[in-house]
mmCIF file with all atom_site columns, C-alpha atoms in Angstrom:
data_model
loop_
_atom_site.group_PDB
_atom_site.id
_atom_site.type_symbol
_atom_site.label_atom_id
_atom_site.label_alt_id
_atom_site.label_comp_id
_atom_site.label_asym_id
_atom_site.label_entity_id
_atom_site.label_seq_id
_atom_site.pdbx_PDB_ins_code
_atom_site.Cartn_x
_atom_site.Cartn_y
_atom_site.Cartn_z
_atom_site.occupancy
_atom_site.B_iso_or_equiv
_atom_site.pdbx_formal_charge
_atom_site.auth_seq_id
_atom_site.auth_comp_id
_atom_site.auth_asym_id
_atom_site.auth_atom_id
_atom_site.pdbx_PDB_model_num
ATOM 1   C CA . SER O 1 1   ? 100.413 204.985 81.997 1.00 0.00 ? 1   SER O CA 1
ATOM 2   C CA . ALA O 1 2   ? 98.509  207.823 82.607 1.00 0.00 ? 2   ALA O CA 1
ATOM 3   C CA . LYS O 1 3   ? 101.108 210.004 81.787 1.00 0.00 ? 3   LYS O CA 1
ATOM 4   C CA . GLN O 1 4   ? 102.297 208.466 78.800 1.00 0.00 ? 4   GLN O CA 1
ATOM 5   C CA . LEU O 1 5   ? 98.082  209.131 77.092 1.00 0.00 ? 5   LEU O CA 1
ATOM 6   C CA . VAL O 1 6   ? 97.225  212.448 78.743 1.00 0.00 ? 6   VAL O CA 1
ATOM 7   C CA . LEU O 1 7   ? 100.526 213.871 76.724 1.00 0.00 ? 7   LEU O CA 1
ATOM 8   C CA . ASN O 1 8   ? 99.200  211.717 73.946 1.00 0.00 ? 8   ASN O CA 1
ATOM 9   C CA . GLY O 1 9   ? 95.586  213.870 74.684 1.00 0.00 ? 9   GLY O CA 1
ATOM 10  C CA . LEU O 1 10  ? 97.071  217.134 74.786 1.00 0.00 ? 10  LEU O CA 1
ATOM 11  C CA . ASN O 1 11  ? 99.059  216.628 71.415 1.00 0.00 ? 11  ASN O CA 1
ATOM 12  C CA . LEU O 1 12  ? 96.366  215.865 70.382 1.00 0.00 ? 12  LEU O CA 1
ATOM 13  C CA . VAL O 1 13  ? 94.861  218.988 70.957 1.00 0.00 ? 13  VAL O CA 1
ATOM 14  C CA . VAL O 1 14  ? 97.098  220.349 69.644 1.00 0.00 ? 14  VAL O CA 1
ATOM 15  C CA . LEU O 1 15  ? 97.806  219.054 66.633 1.00 0.00 ? 15  LEU O CA 1
ATOM 16  C CA . VAL O 1 16  ? 94.072  219.420 66.060 1.00 0.00 ? 16  VAL O CA 1
ATOM 17  C CA . GLY O 1 17  ? 94.440  223.484 67.335 1.00 0.00 ? 17  GLY O CA 1
ATOM 18  C CA . ALA O 1 18  ? 96.770  223.880 64.957 1.00 0.00 ? 18  ALA O CA 1
ATOM 19  C CA . ILE O 1 19  ? 95.091  222.906 62.188 1.00 0.00 ? 19  ILE O CA 1
ATOM 20  C CA . ALA O 1 20  ? 91.849  225.856 62.388 1.00 0.00 ? 20  ALA O CA 1
ATOM 21  C CA . VAL O 1 21  ? 93.623  228.552 64.964 1.00 0.00 ? 21  VAL O CA 1
ATOM 22  C CA . LYS O 1 22  ? 94.017  231.165 61.563 1.00 0.00 ? 22  LYS O CA 1
ATOM 23  C CA . ALA O 1 23  ? 90.820  229.771 60.646 1.00 0.00 ? 23  ALA O CA 1
ATOM 24  C CA . PRO O 1 24  ? 88.881  233.495 62.308 1.00 0.00 ? 24  PRO O CA 1
ATOM 25  C CA . GLN O 1 25  ? 91.846  235.883 60.712 1.00 0.00 ? 25  GLN O CA 1
ATOM 26  C CA . LEU O 1 26  ? 91.693  234.302 56.758 1.00 0.00 ? 26  LEU O CA 1
ATOM 27  C CA . LEU O 1 27  ? 87.492  233.754 57.001 1.00 0.00 ? 27  LEU O CA 1
ATOM 28  C CA . LYS O 1 28  ? 87.229  237.861 58.299 1.00 0.00 ? 28  LYS O CA 1
ATOM 29  C CA . ILE O 1 29  ? 89.514  238.942 55.410 1.00 0.00 ? 29  ILE O CA 1
ATOM 30  C CA . LEU O 1 30  ? 88.502  237.502 53.081 1.00 0.00 ? 30  LEU O CA 1
ATOM 31  C CA . ALA O 1 31  ? 84.494  238.425 54.664 1.00 0.00 ? 31  ALA O CA 1
ATOM 32  C CA . ALA O 1 32  ? 86.125  242.259 54.215 1.00 0.00 ? 32  ALA O CA 1
ATOM 33  C CA . GLY O 1 33  ? 87.747  241.904 51.240 1.00 0.00 ? 33  GLY O CA 1
ATOM 34  C CA . ASN O 1 34  ? 90.303  243.996 53.009 1.00 0.00 ? 34  ASN O CA 1
ATOM 35  C CA . ALA O 1 35  ? 93.382  242.923 54.602 1.00 0.00 ? 35  ALA O CA 1
ATOM 36  C CA . LYS O 1 36  ? 93.331  246.863 56.456 1.00 0.00 ? 36  LYS O CA 1
ATOM 37  C CA . GLY O 1 37  ? 95.358  247.197 59.623 1.00 0.00 ? 37  GLY O CA 1
ATOM 38  C CA . LEU O 1 38  ? 97.461  243.075 59.039 1.00 0.00 ? 38  LEU O CA 1
ATOM 39  C CA . SER O 1 39  ? 100.903 243.462 59.236 1.00 0.00 ? 39  SER O CA 1
ATOM 40  C CA . GLU O 1 40  ? 102.157 241.494 56.759 1.00 0.00 ? 40  GLU O CA 1
ATOM 41  C CA . LEU O 1 41  ? 105.472 241.289 58.543 1.00 0.00 ? 41  LEU O CA 1
ATOM 42  C CA . THR O 1 42  ? 103.681 239.695 61.779 1.00 0.00 ? 42  THR O CA 1
ATOM 43  C CA . PRO O 1 43  ? 102.534 235.951 59.450 1.00 0.00 ? 43  PRO O CA 1
ATOM 44  C CA . ALA O 1 44  ? 106.513 235.890 57.732 1.00 0.00 ? 44  ALA O CA 1
ATOM 45  C CA . ILE O 1 45  ? 107.975 235.588 61.059 1.00 0.00 ? 45  ILE O CA 1
ATOM 46  C CA . GLU O 1 46  ? 105.603 233.446 62.054 1.00 0.00 ? 46  GLU O CA 1
ATOM 47  C CA . ILE O 1 47  ? 106.516 231.360 59.007 1.00 0.00 ? 47  ILE O CA 1
ATOM 48  C CA . ILE O 1 48  ? 110.241 231.162 59.882 1.00 0.00 ? 48  ILE O CA 1
ATOM 49  C CA . GLY O 1 49  ? 109.620 230.242 63.421 1.00 0.00 ? 49  GLY O CA 1
ATOM 50  C CA . ASN O 1 50  ? 106.958 227.599 62.382 1.00 0.00 ? 50  ASN O CA 1
ATOM 51  C CA . SER O 1 51  ? 110.062 226.407 60.247 1.00 0.00 ? 51  SER O CA 1
ATOM 52  C CA . PHE O 1 52  ? 113.267 226.660 62.744 1.00 0.00 ? 52  PHE O CA 1
ATOM 53  C CA . ASN O 1 53  ? 110.466 224.319 64.969 1.00 0.00 ? 53  ASN O CA 1
ATOM 54  C CA . ALA O 1 54  ? 110.896 221.774 62.412 1.00 0.00 ? 54  ALA O CA 1
ATOM 55  C CA . ALA O 1 55  ? 113.384 221.844 61.219 1.00 0.00 ? 55  ALA O CA 1
ATOM 56  C CA . TYR O 1 56  ? 114.647 221.248 65.015 1.00 0.00 ? 56  TYR O CA 1
ATOM 57  C CA . PHE O 1 57  ? 112.390 218.638 65.534 1.00 0.00 ? 57  PHE O CA 1
ATOM 58  C CA . ILE O 1 58  ? 113.273 216.535 62.629 1.00 0.00 ? 58  ILE O CA 1
ATOM 59  C CA . HIS O 1 59  ? 116.875 217.564 63.061 1.00 0.00 ? 59  HIS O CA 1
ATOM 60  C CA . VAL O 1 60  ? 116.408 215.422 65.837 1.00 0.00 ? 60  VAL O CA 1
ATOM 61  C CA . GLY O 1 61  ? 114.702 212.574 64.962 1.00 0.00 ? 61  GLY O CA 1
ATOM 62  C CA . ALA O 1 62  ? 111.442 213.627 66.652 1.00 0.00 ? 62  ALA O CA 1
ATOM 63  C CA . PRO O 1 63  ? 107.972 211.763 66.060 1.00 0.00 ? 63  PRO O CA 1
ATOM 64  C CA . PHE O 1 64  ? 105.401 214.233 64.089 1.00 0.00 ? 64  PHE O CA 1
ATOM 65  C CA . LYS O 1 65  ? 103.661 214.847 66.584 1.00 0.00 ? 65  LYS O CA 1
ATOM 66  C CA . ASN O 1 66  ? 106.261 217.590 68.229 1.00 0.00 ? 66  ASN O CA 1
ATOM 67  C CA . TRP O 1 67  ? 106.531 219.254 65.514 1.00 0.00 ? 67  TRP O CA 1
ATOM 68  C CA . GLY O 1 68  ? 104.239 218.977 63.419 1.00 0.00 ? 68  GLY O CA 1
ATOM 69  C CA . GLU O 1 69  ? 101.713 222.125 64.343 1.00 0.00 ? 69  GLU O CA 1
ATOM 70  C CA . ALA O 1 70  ? 104.984 223.822 62.657 1.00 0.00 ? 70  ALA O CA 1
ATOM 71  C CA . VAL O 1 71  ? 103.546 222.810 59.286 1.00 0.00 ? 71  VAL O CA 1
ATOM 72  C CA . PHE O 1 72  ? 99.971  222.950 60.018 1.00 0.00 ? 72  PHE O CA 1
ATOM 73  C CA . LEU O 1 73  ? 100.418 227.138 61.270 1.00 0.00 ? 73  LEU O CA 1
ATOM 74  C CA . ASN O 1 74  ? 102.762 226.990 58.376 1.00 0.00 ? 74  ASN O CA 1
ATOM 75  C CA . ILE O 1 75  ? 100.411 226.924 56.070 1.00 0.00 ? 75  ILE O CA 1
ATOM 76  C CA . GLN O 1 76  ? 97.883  229.275 57.499 1.00 0.00 ? 76  GLN O CA 1
ATOM 77  C CA . CYS O 1 77  ? 100.045 231.961 57.815 1.00 0.00 ? 77  CYS O CA 1
ATOM 78  C CA . ALA O 1 78  ? 101.333 231.502 54.516 1.00 0.00 ? 78  ALA O CA 1
ATOM 79  C CA . VAL O 1 79  ? 97.786  232.258 53.196 1.00 0.00 ? 79  VAL O CA 1
ATOM 80  C CA . GLN O 1 80  ? 97.680  234.806 55.659 1.00 0.00 ? 80  GLN O CA 1
ATOM 81  C CA . LEU O 1 81  ? 100.311 236.750 54.186 1.00 0.00 ? 81  LEU O CA 1
ATOM 82  C CA . LEU O 1 82  ? 99.389  235.725 50.297 1.00 0.00 ? 82  LEU O CA 1
ATOM 83  C CA . LEU O 1 83  ? 95.360  237.743 51.396 1.00 0.00 ? 83  LEU O CA 1
ATOM 84  C CA . THR O 1 84  ? 97.740  240.403 52.572 1.00 0.00 ? 84  THR O CA 1
ATOM 85  C CA . TRP O 1 85  ? 99.895  241.270 49.548 1.00 0.00 ? 85  TRP O CA 1
ATOM 86  C CA . TYR O 1 86  ? 96.497  240.975 47.565 1.00 0.00 ? 86  TYR O CA 1
ATOM 87  C CA . TYR O 1 87  ? 95.079  242.956 49.288 1.00 0.00 ? 87  TYR O CA 1
ATOM 88  C CA . THR O 1 88  ? 96.493  245.565 50.625 1.00 0.00 ? 88  THR O CA 1
ATOM 89  C CA . PRO O 1 89  ? 97.016  248.200 47.699 1.00 0.00 ? 89  PRO O CA 1
ATOM 90  C CA . GLY O 1 90  ? 99.759  248.881 46.478 1.00 0.00 ? 90  GLY O CA 1
ATOM 91  C CA . VAL O 1 91  ? 101.960 246.491 47.661 1.00 0.00 ? 91  VAL O CA 1
ATOM 92  C CA . SER O 1 92  ? 104.789 245.273 45.551 1.00 0.00 ? 92  SER O CA 1
ATOM 93  C CA . LEU O 1 93  ? 105.255 241.412 45.080 1.00 0.00 ? 93  LEU O CA 1
ATOM 94  C CA . ILE O 1 94  ? 108.673 242.320 43.400 1.00 0.00 ? 94  ILE O CA 1
ATOM 95  C CA . MET O 1 95  ? 110.010 243.534 46.690 1.00 0.00 ? 95  MET O CA 1
ATOM 96  C CA . ARG O 1 96  ? 108.318 240.593 48.497 1.00 0.00 ? 96  ARG O CA 1
ATOM 97  C CA . LEU O 1 97  ? 110.329 238.147 46.741 1.00 0.00 ? 97  LEU O CA 1
ATOM 98  C CA . PRO O 1 98  ? 113.651 238.296 47.339 1.00 0.00 ? 98  PRO O CA 1
ATOM 99  C CA . PHE O 1 99  ? 112.088 236.582 51.036 1.00 0.00 ? 99  PHE O CA 1
ATOM 100 C CA . VAL O 1 100 ? 110.182 233.167 49.328 1.00 0.00 ? 100 VAL O CA 1
ATOM 101 C CA . CYS O 1 101 ? 113.712 233.533 48.092 1.00 0.00 ? 101 CYS O CA 1
ATOM 102 C CA . LEU O 1 102 ? 115.516 233.337 50.591 1.00 0.00 ? 102 LEU O CA 1
ATOM 103 C CA . TYR O 1 103 ? 112.914 230.745 52.438 1.00 0.00 ? 103 TYR O CA 1
ATOM 104 C CA . MET O 1 104 ? 112.695 228.449 49.894 1.00 0.00 ? 104 MET O CA 1
ATOM 105 C CA . ALA O 1 105 ? 117.093 228.277 50.171 1.00 0.00 ? 105 ALA O CA 1
ATOM 106 C CA . PHE O 1 106 ? 116.443 228.377 53.928 1.00 0.00 ? 106 PHE O CA 1
ATOM 107 C CA . LEU O 1 107 ? 114.093 224.914 53.177 1.00 0.00 ? 107 LEU O CA 1
ATOM 108 C CA . ALA O 1 108 ? 116.788 223.757 50.611 1.00 0.00 ? 108 ALA O CA 1
ATOM 109 C CA . ALA O 1 109 ? 119.419 223.426 53.019 1.00 0.00 ? 109 ALA O CA 1
ATOM 110 C CA . VAL O 1 110 ? 117.335 221.836 55.860 1.00 0.00 ? 110 VAL O CA 1
ATOM 111 C CA . TYR O 1 111 ? 115.651 219.949 54.503 1.00 0.00 ? 111 TYR O CA 1
ATOM 112 C CA . THR O 1 112 ? 119.499 218.306 52.663 1.00 0.00 ? 112 THR O CA 1
ATOM 113 C CA . ASP O 1 113 ? 121.591 218.643 55.182 1.00 0.00 ? 113 ASP O CA 1
ATOM 114 C CA . SER O 1 114 ? 123.571 221.161 54.190 1.00 0.00 ? 114 SER O CA 1
ATOM 115 C CA . VAL O 1 115 ? 123.069 223.189 58.461 1.00 0.00 ? 115 VAL O CA 1
ATOM 116 C CA . PRO O 1 116 ? 125.730 221.890 60.581 1.00 0.00 ? 116 PRO O CA 1
ATOM 117 C CA . ALA O 1 117 ? 124.535 219.868 63.793 1.00 0.00 ? 117 ALA O CA 1
ATOM 118 C CA . ASP O 1 118 ? 125.419 222.809 66.354 1.00 0.00 ? 118 ASP O CA 1
ATOM 119 C CA . VAL O 1 119 ? 123.580 225.156 64.158 1.00 0.00 ? 119 VAL O CA 1
ATOM 120 C CA . TYR O 1 120 ? 119.928 223.148 64.795 1.00 0.00 ? 120 TYR O CA 1
ATOM 121 C CA . PRO O 1 121 ? 120.253 224.207 68.686 1.00 0.00 ? 121 PRO O CA 1
ATOM 122 C CA . VAL O 1 122 ? 120.932 227.914 67.954 1.00 0.00 ? 122 VAL O CA 1
ATOM 123 C CA . ILE O 1 123 ? 118.103 227.759 66.252 1.00 0.00 ? 123 ILE O CA 1
ATOM 124 C CA . SER O 1 124 ? 115.632 226.309 68.306 1.00 0.00 ? 124 SER O CA 1
ATOM 125 C CA . LEU O 1 125 ? 116.819 228.195 71.228 1.00 0.00 ? 125 LEU O CA 1
ATOM 126 C CA . SER O 1 126 ? 115.137 231.373 68.836 1.00 0.00 ? 126 SER O CA 1
ATOM 127 C CA . VAL O 1 127 ? 111.772 230.432 68.194 1.00 0.00 ? 127 VAL O CA 1
ATOM 128 C CA . ALA O 1 128 ? 110.275 231.988 71.112 1.00 0.00 ? 128 ALA O CA 1
ATOM 129 C CA . VAL O 1 129 ? 112.433 234.894 70.377 1.00 0.00 ? 129 VAL O CA 1
ATOM 130 C CA . LEU O 1 130 ? 111.276 234.769 67.139 1.00 0.00 ? 130 LEU O CA 1
ATOM 131 C CA . PHE O 1 131 ? 107.395 234.442 67.763 1.00 0.00 ? 131 PHE O CA 1
ATOM 132 C CA . THR O 1 132 ? 108.188 236.877 70.531 1.00 0.00 ? 132 THR O CA 1
ATOM 133 C CA . ALA O 1 133 ? 108.858 239.709 67.533 1.00 0.00 ? 133 ALA O CA 1
ATOM 134 C CA . ALA O 1 134 ? 106.380 238.365 66.086 1.00 0.00 ? 134 ALA O CA 1
ATOM 135 C CA . ARG O 1 135 ? 104.054 240.873 67.583 1.00 0.00 ? 135 ARG O CA 1
ATOM 136 C CA . ALA O 1 136 ? 106.073 243.549 67.411 1.00 0.00 ? 136 ALA O CA 1
ATOM 137 C CA . PRO O 1 137 ? 104.901 244.913 64.337 1.00 0.00 ? 137 PRO O CA 1
ATOM 138 C CA . GLN O 1 138 ? 101.208 243.641 64.941 1.00 0.00 ? 138 GLN O CA 1
ATOM 139 C CA . ILE O 1 139 ? 101.717 246.416 67.866 1.00 0.00 ? 139 ILE O CA 1
ATOM 140 C CA . LEU O 1 140 ? 103.304 249.240 66.777 1.00 0.00 ? 140 LEU O CA 1
ATOM 141 C CA . LEU O 1 141 ? 100.691 248.322 63.572 1.00 0.00 ? 141 LEU O CA 1
ATOM 142 C CA . ASN O 1 142 ? 97.698  249.039 66.007 1.00 0.00 ? 142 ASN O CA 1
ATOM 143 C CA . PHE O 1 143 ? 98.475  251.866 67.597 1.00 0.00 ? 143 PHE O CA 1
ATOM 144 C CA . LYS O 1 144 ? 99.688  253.568 64.961 1.00 0.00 ? 144 LYS O CA 1
ATOM 145 C CA . GLN O 1 145 ? 96.553  253.288 62.059 1.00 0.00 ? 145 GLN O CA 1
ATOM 146 C CA . GLY O 1 146 ? 93.980  253.390 66.291 1.00 0.00 ? 146 GLY O CA 1
ATOM 147 C CA . HIS O 1 147 ? 92.738  250.843 64.888 1.00 0.00 ? 147 HIS O CA 1
ATOM 148 C CA . THR O 1 148 ? 92.836  246.855 64.416 1.00 0.00 ? 148 THR O CA 1
ATOM 149 C CA . GLY O 1 149 ? 91.342  246.595 61.130 1.00 0.00 ? 149 GLY O CA 1
ATOM 150 C CA . GLN O 1 150 ? 90.818  242.638 60.449 1.00 0.00 ? 150 GLN O CA 1
ATOM 151 C CA . LEU O 1 151 ? 92.363  240.906 62.979 1.00 0.00 ? 151 LEU O CA 1
ATOM 152 C CA . SER O 1 152 ? 90.507  238.050 64.376 1.00 0.00 ? 152 SER O CA 1
ATOM 153 C CA . LEU O 1 153 ? 90.512  238.508 68.110 1.00 0.00 ? 153 LEU O CA 1
ATOM 154 C CA . VAL O 1 154 ? 89.211  234.092 68.350 1.00 0.00 ? 154 VAL O CA 1
ATOM 155 C CA . THR O 1 155 ? 92.817  233.450 66.702 1.00 0.00 ? 155 THR O CA 1
ATOM 156 C CA . TYR O 1 156 ? 94.938  235.580 69.656 1.00 0.00 ? 156 TYR O CA 1
ATOM 157 C CA . GLY O 1 157 ? 92.510  233.690 71.742 1.00 0.00 ? 157 GLY O CA 1
ATOM 158 C CA . LEU O 1 158 ? 93.116  230.802 70.135 1.00 0.00 ? 158 LEU O CA 1
ATOM 159 C CA . ASN O 1 159 ? 96.888  231.387 70.111 1.00 0.00 ? 159 ASN O CA 1
ATOM 160 C CA . VAL O 1 160 ? 96.978  232.373 74.158 1.00 0.00 ? 160 VAL O CA 1
ATOM 161 C CA . PHE O 1 161 ? 94.943  229.287 75.046 1.00 0.00 ? 161 PHE O CA 1
ATOM 162 C CA . GLY O 1 162 ? 97.865  227.058 72.477 1.00 0.00 ? 162 GLY O CA 1
ATOM 163 C CA . ASN O 1 163 ? 101.022 228.806 73.785 1.00 0.00 ? 163 ASN O CA 1
ATOM 164 C CA . MET O 1 164 ? 99.920  227.693 77.784 1.00 0.00 ? 164 MET O CA 1
ATOM 165 C CA . ALA O 1 165 ? 99.137  223.970 76.583 1.00 0.00 ? 165 ALA O CA 1
#
């Protein structure tokens, strides 16, 4: 049907967009050789939100087109987080290790069906809250510094259009 064709087309556009949405941000960090003005909490929270999103849809047996974008977004968020850590003087990777370990434990729990089924609706509902909350550390940092540093306007614009889709 025409409706299904439009929905499939929209799913494809969202998936393709998700593959490269963070590219302008990553390229800007690499070109500048620094991550000035970028909050490490924003991509960290986005990683959690994308993981929750994928976990819910995988749990309910949804096809890849419903959760695939979260995988591509997570890869890009992880690269952004690692670049932020790498380019930020004085960042202690030892202090970030608990986050990485907790995240890996969460993934192990989700993908080995160790999470109770009644938790998944809560996970699903928390995604919107997490993505909204992910913006707060960046906004506060911009306000505190008085500039946006290496923040990519293109990536934020693509995020807005992606959310409207």
